[in-house]
Amino acid sequence: LRAACLANRLATEKSPHLLHHKDDPVDWYPWCEEAFEKAKREDKPIFLSVGFATCHWCHVMGRESFRNEEVAEILNTSFVPIKVDKEERPDVDRVYMAYLQALTQQGGWPMSVWLTPALKP
């Protein structure tokens, strides 16, 4: 794992939601080609987490899951973790929320979806 004092790739983002996760031990990527290419190159699924800055349950999940070293190790080893702010990327949120609602008949945030390297749920 990374040293705890190093910020992840979200440290240079502008979104308050993404910046809130910049010091997580999860090696987050923003929604970007670099993350998609890594998933393809390493043939790893993507763990997509979508939320927003004022979402109470997003903060709870962040505190209880994404700051946990054991959870981070699993996400960093087995997946390419991508964090999305639904207010910054409503297009991404809309696509995967529609999938989740069709699959489960419910939806909300935080939203976690596992994707293929081709971005298919």
XYZ file of N, CA, C and O in Angstrom:
484
model
N 0.831 -1.200 0.000
C 0.000 0.000 0.000
C 0.865 1.249 0.000
O 2.010 1.215 0.423
N 0.245 2.328 -0.440
C 0.955 3.601 -0.451
C 1.209 4.072 0.976
O 0.491 3.702 1.885
N 2.200 4.890 1.131
C 2.421 5.518 2.435
C 1.209 6.384 2.767
O 0.645 7.031 1.899
N 0.805 6.385 4.005
C -0.407 7.085 4.423
C -0.354 8.584 4.151
O -1.376 9.217 3.989
N 0.830 9.164 4.081
C 0.930 10.608 3.909
C 0.786 11.038 2.449
O 0.666 12.220 2.171
N 0.806 10.110 1.512
C 0.712 10.464 0.108
C -0.743 10.542 -0.330
O -1.531 9.650 -0.070
N -1.087 11.616 -1.000
C -2.437 11.748 -1.540
C -2.538 10.902 -2.808
O -1.547 10.651 -3.481
N -3.756 10.450 -3.122
C -3.952 9.691 -4.346
C -4.208 10.651 -5.514
O -4.070 11.861 -5.379
N -4.607 10.110 -6.645
C -4.802 10.908 -7.861
C -5.906 11.958 -7.742
O -6.010 12.825 -8.595
N -6.733 11.867 -6.724
C -7.819 12.832 -6.575
C -7.341 14.172 -6.019
O -8.081 15.148 -6.023
N -6.091 14.233 -5.561
C -5.564 15.453 -4.934
C -5.541 16.647 -5.878
O -5.559 17.791 -5.422
N -5.539 16.409 -7.188
C -5.487 17.515 -8.145
C -6.856 17.841 -8.747
O -6.962 18.705 -9.612
N -7.894 17.168 -8.280
C -9.244 17.411 -8.799
C -9.846 18.671 -8.161
O -9.367 19.140 -7.139
N -10.915 19.175 -8.763
C -11.575 20.381 -8.249
C -12.839 20.070 -7.450
O -13.272 20.866 -6.637
N -13.419 18.919 -7.669
C -14.667 18.533 -7.014
C -14.481 18.374 -5.503
O -13.583 17.658 -5.061
N -15.329 19.003 -4.693
C -15.239 18.813 -3.238
C -15.408 17.343 -2.836
O -14.742 16.873 -1.916
N -16.262 16.613 -3.536
C -16.465 15.189 -3.224
C -15.190 14.396 -3.488
O -14.780 13.576 -2.649
N -14.557 14.622 -4.618
C -13.320 13.891 -4.921
C -12.196 14.312 -3.974
O -11.440 13.462 -3.489
N -12.092 15.583 -3.696
C -11.045 16.056 -2.781
C -11.215 15.476 -1.379
O -10.226 15.246 -0.684
N -12.448 15.217 -0.999
C -12.697 14.607 0.311
C -12.033 13.226 0.410
O -11.687 12.781 1.510
N -11.817 12.569 -0.713
C -11.252 11.217 -0.733
C -9.773 11.183 -1.135
O -9.214 10.102 -1.318
N -9.140 12.328 -1.238
C -7.751 12.384 -1.707
C -6.763 11.708 -0.764
O -5.699 11.265 -1.197
N -7.097 11.590 0.501
C -6.184 10.977 1.457
C -6.592 9.556 1.840
O -5.988 8.962 2.740
N -7.601 9.019 1.166
C -7.988 7.621 1.411
C -6.833 6.695 1.047
O -6.067 6.985 0.123
N -6.711 5.559 1.705
C -5.716 4.579 1.278
C -6.101 3.884 -0.032
O -5.267 3.232 -0.651
N -7.355 4.043 -0.460
C -7.756 3.530 -1.776
C -7.047 4.370 -2.828
O -7.025 5.597 -2.758
N -6.467 3.697 -3.810
C -5.733 4.383 -4.874
C -6.714 4.822 -5.965
O -6.723 4.289 -7.072
N -7.548 5.799 -5.626
C -8.615 6.257 -6.513
C -8.079 6.882 -7.792
O -7.082 7.609 -7.766
N -8.807 6.647 -8.856
C -8.650 7.388 -10.104
C -9.920 8.219 -10.277
O -11.001 7.762 -9.898
N -9.809 9.372 -10.911
C -11.026 10.033 -11.367
C -11.510 9.287 -12.620
O -10.833 8.373 -13.104
N -12.646 9.645 -13.153
C -13.161 9.071 -14.401
C -12.260 9.567 -15.524
O -12.311 10.740 -15.899
N -11.370 8.704 -16.033
C -10.386 9.160 -17.011
C -9.828 7.993 -17.827
O -9.901 6.838 -17.412
N -9.244 8.337 -18.953
C -8.657 7.336 -19.853
C -7.549 6.532 -19.166
O -7.401 5.344 -19.425
N -6.777 7.169 -18.317
C -5.698 6.467 -17.619
C -6.245 5.264 -16.844
O -5.678 4.175 -16.880
N -7.375 5.455 -16.165
C -7.991 4.371 -15.400
C -8.519 3.282 -16.329
O -8.326 2.086 -16.073
N -9.165 3.681 -17.416
C -9.727 2.704 -18.352
C -8.613 1.881 -18.994
O -8.729 0.663 -19.142
N -7.524 2.539 -19.361
C -6.381 1.844 -19.970
C -5.746 0.867 -18.991
O -5.356 -0.239 -19.367
N -5.626 1.266 -17.728
C -5.062 0.370 -16.719
C -5.940 -0.870 -16.567
O -5.425 -1.993 -16.498
N -7.256 -0.680 -16.520
C -8.167 -1.820 -16.387
C -8.003 -2.786 -17.568
O -7.953 -3.998 -17.374
N -7.893 -2.246 -18.751
C -7.713 -3.096 -19.940
C -6.351 -3.784 -19.916
O -6.250 -4.987 -20.152
N -5.303 -3.021 -19.648
C -3.940 -3.550 -19.657
C -3.759 -4.662 -18.626
O -3.148 -5.689 -18.898
N -4.338 -4.466 -17.430
C -4.178 -5.441 -16.351
C -5.330 -6.440 -16.291
O -5.335 -7.317 -15.433
N -6.301 -6.275 -17.185
C -7.487 -7.131 -17.236
C -8.141 -7.228 -15.854
O -8.412 -8.313 -15.344
N -8.387 -6.052 -15.279
C -9.015 -5.958 -13.957
C -10.378 -5.299 -14.081
O -10.547 -4.362 -14.868
N -11.337 -5.738 -13.277
C -12.608 -5.025 -13.245
C -12.431 -3.661 -12.579
O -11.465 -3.422 -11.847
N -13.372 -2.793 -12.846
C -13.393 -1.449 -12.263
C -14.391 -1.441 -11.113
O -15.492 -1.969 -11.239
N -13.982 -0.866 -10.000
C -14.915 -0.580 -8.910
C -15.260 0.895 -9.032
O -14.413 1.761 -8.831
N -16.506 1.186 -9.413
C -16.963 2.561 -9.593
C -17.772 2.990 -8.385
O -18.745 2.335 -8.008
N -17.371 4.091 -7.779
C -18.083 4.663 -6.641
C -18.539 6.064 -7.020
O -17.720 6.916 -7.363
N -19.866 6.284 -6.971
C -20.435 7.573 -7.342
C -21.125 8.171 -6.117
O -21.873 7.478 -5.414
N -20.867 9.440 -5.880
C -21.502 10.128 -4.759
C -21.452 11.626 -4.965
O -21.213 12.099 -6.076
N -21.662 12.379 -3.902
C -21.588 13.840 -3.972
C -21.263 14.386 -2.583
O -21.425 13.694 -1.572
N -20.789 15.605 -2.555
C -20.208 16.186 -1.337
C -21.175 16.285 -0.171
O -20.774 16.127 0.980
N -22.448 16.555 -0.410
C -23.393 16.752 0.691
C -24.191 15.493 1.017
O -25.161 15.562 1.773
N -23.777 14.362 0.503
C -24.467 13.085 0.734
C -24.020 12.484 2.073
O -22.860 12.114 2.242
N -24.943 12.398 3.023
C -24.617 11.847 4.337
C -24.055 10.434 4.236
O -23.013 10.119 4.822
N -24.739 9.551 3.524
C -24.310 8.147 3.459
C -23.015 7.972 2.681
O -22.272 7.015 2.916
N -22.720 8.921 1.782
C -21.423 8.880 1.085
C -20.293 9.103 2.090
O -19.256 8.435 2.033
N -20.512 10.020 3.040
C -19.499 10.278 4.067
C -19.362 9.078 5.007
O -18.251 8.724 5.410
N -20.478 8.447 5.330
C -20.433 7.261 6.191
C -19.656 6.154 5.503
O -18.774 5.528 6.101
N -19.963 5.894 4.230
C -19.249 4.838 3.510
C -17.765 5.169 3.398
O -16.913 4.290 3.546
N -17.462 6.427 3.144
C -16.060 6.835 3.076
C -15.328 6.555 4.375
O -14.237 5.981 4.377
N -15.951 6.922 5.469
C -15.331 6.741 6.792
C -15.205 5.260 7.144
O -14.178 4.813 7.628
N -16.267 4.482 6.903
C -16.280 3.085 7.342
C -15.619 2.125 6.363
O -15.185 1.051 6.778
N -15.551 2.493 5.092
C -15.011 1.561 4.097
C -13.740 2.069 3.426
O -12.713 1.385 3.444
N -13.781 3.253 2.843
C -12.669 3.702 2.019
C -11.466 4.189 2.813
O -10.376 4.333 2.261
N -11.627 4.389 4.114
C -10.474 4.738 4.955
C -9.927 3.516 5.677
O -8.955 3.621 6.427
N -10.545 2.380 5.433
C -10.133 1.122 6.057
C -9.009 0.509 5.220
O -9.174 0.266 4.025
N -7.874 0.249 5.854
C -6.696 -0.280 5.145
C -6.956 -1.646 4.498
O -6.472 -1.914 3.405
N -7.732 -2.506 5.153
C -8.012 -3.831 4.591
C -8.904 -3.725 3.359
O -8.672 -4.411 2.359
N -9.909 -2.881 3.418
C -10.778 -2.651 2.256
C -9.958 -2.048 1.122
O -10.062 -2.470 -0.035
N -9.121 -1.078 1.451
C -8.283 -0.428 0.435
C -7.367 -1.437 -0.248
O -7.198 -1.396 -1.474
N -6.791 -2.342 0.521
C -5.894 -3.338 -0.070
C -6.634 -4.211 -1.085
O -6.131 -4.488 -2.174
N -7.853 -4.615 -0.748
C -8.655 -5.428 -1.678
C -8.992 -4.622 -2.931
O -8.820 -5.105 -4.057
N -9.462 -3.396 -2.748
C -9.813 -2.568 -3.904
C -8.593 -2.272 -4.768
O -8.671 -2.338 -6.002
N -7.464 -1.962 -4.143
C -6.258 -1.610 -4.898
C -5.652 -2.809 -5.621
O -5.059 -2.645 -6.687
N -5.797 -3.988 -5.060
C -5.194 -5.185 -5.642
C -6.071 -5.813 -6.710
O -5.579 -6.242 -7.751
N -7.364 -5.863 -6.467
C -8.265 -6.629 -7.327
C -9.037 -5.797 -8.345
O -9.647 -6.369 -9.257
N -9.032 -4.483 -8.202
C -9.842 -3.610 -9.054
C -9.048 -2.371 -9.450
O -8.011 -2.077 -8.871
N -9.601 -1.636 -10.392
C -9.162 -0.270 -10.654
C -10.257 0.604 -10.047
O -11.370 0.673 -10.577
N -9.998 1.228 -8.898
C -11.035 2.024 -8.227
C -11.187 3.416 -8.850
O -10.207 4.136 -9.007
N -12.415 3.749 -9.204
C -12.718 5.050 -9.802
C -13.779 5.733 -8.946
O -14.805 5.139 -8.623
N -13.528 6.975 -8.608
C -14.452 7.787 -7.808
C -15.022 8.885 -8.702
O -14.286 9.572 -9.402
N -16.352 9.037 -8.688
C -17.041 10.025 -9.516
C -17.952 10.883 -8.645
O -18.652 10.363 -7.775
N -17.941 12.178 -8.904
C -18.875 13.112 -8.286
C -20.067 13.239 -9.234
O -19.911 13.686 -10.373
N -21.244 12.841 -8.782
C -22.423 12.855 -9.661
C -22.784 14.266 -10.116
O -23.386 14.453 -11.167
N -22.401 15.265 -9.336
C -22.698 16.643 -9.718
C -21.734 17.149 -10.787
O -22.072 18.016 -11.574
N -20.537 16.590 -10.818
C -19.538 16.962 -11.810
C -19.709 16.147 -13.096
O -19.425 16.633 -14.189
N -20.132 14.894 -12.963
C -20.304 13.994 -14.109
C -21.699 13.369 -14.083
O -21.853 12.159 -13.887
N -22.752 14.192 -14.281
C -24.098 13.631 -14.274
C -24.315 12.622 -15.398
O -25.158 11.736 -15.287
N -23.548 12.725 -16.480
C -23.655 11.766 -17.577
C -23.263 10.366 -17.128
O -23.956 9.386 -17.420
N -22.188 10.252 -16.385
C -21.734 8.955 -15.875
C -22.734 8.432 -14.850
O -23.140 7.269 -14.894
N -23.153 9.288 -13.946
C -24.128 8.900 -12.936
C -25.413 8.394 -13.586
O -25.951 7.357 -13.194
N -25.897 9.093 -14.583
C -27.161 8.737 -15.251
C -27.092 7.334 -15.877
O -28.010 6.539 -15.727
N -26.002 7.020 -16.555
C -25.855 5.717 -17.214
C -25.887 4.587 -16.195
O -26.649 3.621 -16.338
N -25.074 4.681 -15.151
C -24.955 3.570 -14.205
C -26.109 3.532 -13.205
O -26.468 2.456 -12.732
N -26.722 4.676 -12.912
C -27.910 4.667 -12.061
C -29.075 4.012 -12.812
O -29.851 3.250 -12.207
N -29.194 4.272 -14.105
C -30.256 3.629 -14.902
C -30.067 2.115 -14.886
O -31.036 1.358 -14.732
N -28.832 1.663 -15.026
C -28.542 0.226 -14.957
C -28.939 -0.331 -13.590
O -29.636 -1.343 -13.489
N -28.500 0.324 -12.527
C -28.771 -0.151 -11.175
C -30.275 -0.204 -10.902
O -30.776 -1.184 -10.345
N -30.993 0.822 -11.316
C -32.437 0.845 -11.097
C -33.152 -0.229 -11.908
O -34.108 -0.836 -11.423
N -32.695 -0.491 -13.128
C -33.290 -1.560 -13.938
C -33.026 -2.924 -13.305
O -33.887 -3.806 -13.314
N -31.854 -3.088 -12.726
C -31.465 -4.362 -12.128
C -32.139 -4.608 -10.781
O -32.610 -5.711 -10.506
N -32.204 -3.582 -9.942
C -32.646 -3.772 -8.558
C -33.985 -3.101 -8.234
O -34.481 -3.277 -7.126
N -34.503 -2.298 -9.131
C -35.724 -1.525 -8.900
C -35.543 -0.457 -7.826
O -36.514 0.037 -7.261
N -34.312 -0.128 -7.513
C -34.014 0.958 -6.577
C -32.650 1.544 -6.892
O -31.908 0.999 -7.705
N -32.333 2.640 -6.260
C -31.049 3.284 -6.487
C -30.857 4.399 -5.492
O -31.782 4.772 -4.766
N -29.683 4.935 -5.449
C -29.363 6.027 -4.535
C -27.864 6.147 -4.391
O -27.101 5.468 -5.078
N -27.468 7.005 -3.474
C -26.044 7.259 -3.286
C -25.672 7.015 -1.834
O -26.496 7.260 -0.951
N -24.486 6.542 -1.631
C -23.459 6.264 -2.626
C -23.859 5.084 -3.511
O -24.548 4.173 -3.067
N -23.399 5.136 -4.744
C -23.664 4.069 -5.688
C -22.352 3.372 -6.006
O -21.370 4.014 -6.372
N -22.349 2.059 -5.850
C -21.181 1.244 -6.195
C -21.580 0.288 -7.309
O -22.597 -0.402 -7.194
N -20.801 0.281 -8.373
C -21.059 -0.601 -9.504
C -19.719 -1.198 -9.930
O -18.709 -0.506 -9.981
N -19.741 -2.487 -10.237
C -18.544 -3.159 -10.738
C -18.667 -3.237 -12.243
O -19.711 -3.636 -12.775
N -17.602 -2.842 -12.940
C -17.614 -2.745 -14.399
C -16.515 -3.609 -15.006
O -15.479 -3.832 -14.381
N -16.736 -4.034 -16.237
C -15.673 -4.674 -16.995
C -14.685 -3.591 -17.438
O -15.022 -2.396 -17.393
N -13.506 -3.971 -17.916
C -12.587 -2.955 -18.452
C -13.182 -2.182 -19.649
O -12.743 -1.097 -19.940
N -14.230 -2.751 -20.271
C -14.919 -2.067 -21.369
C -16.040 -1.150 -20.861
O -16.861 -0.672 -21.635
N -16.103 -0.952 -19.544
C -17.064 -0.062 -18.873
C -18.486 -0.601 -18.865
O -19.446 0.151 -18.690
N -18.647 -1.893 -19.034
C -19.977 -2.521 -18.966
C -20.209 -3.067 -17.566
O -19.330 -3.722 -17.003
N -21.416 -2.793 -17.022
C -21.699 -3.299 -15.674
C -21.850 -4.816 -15.656
O -22.126 -5.443 -16.638
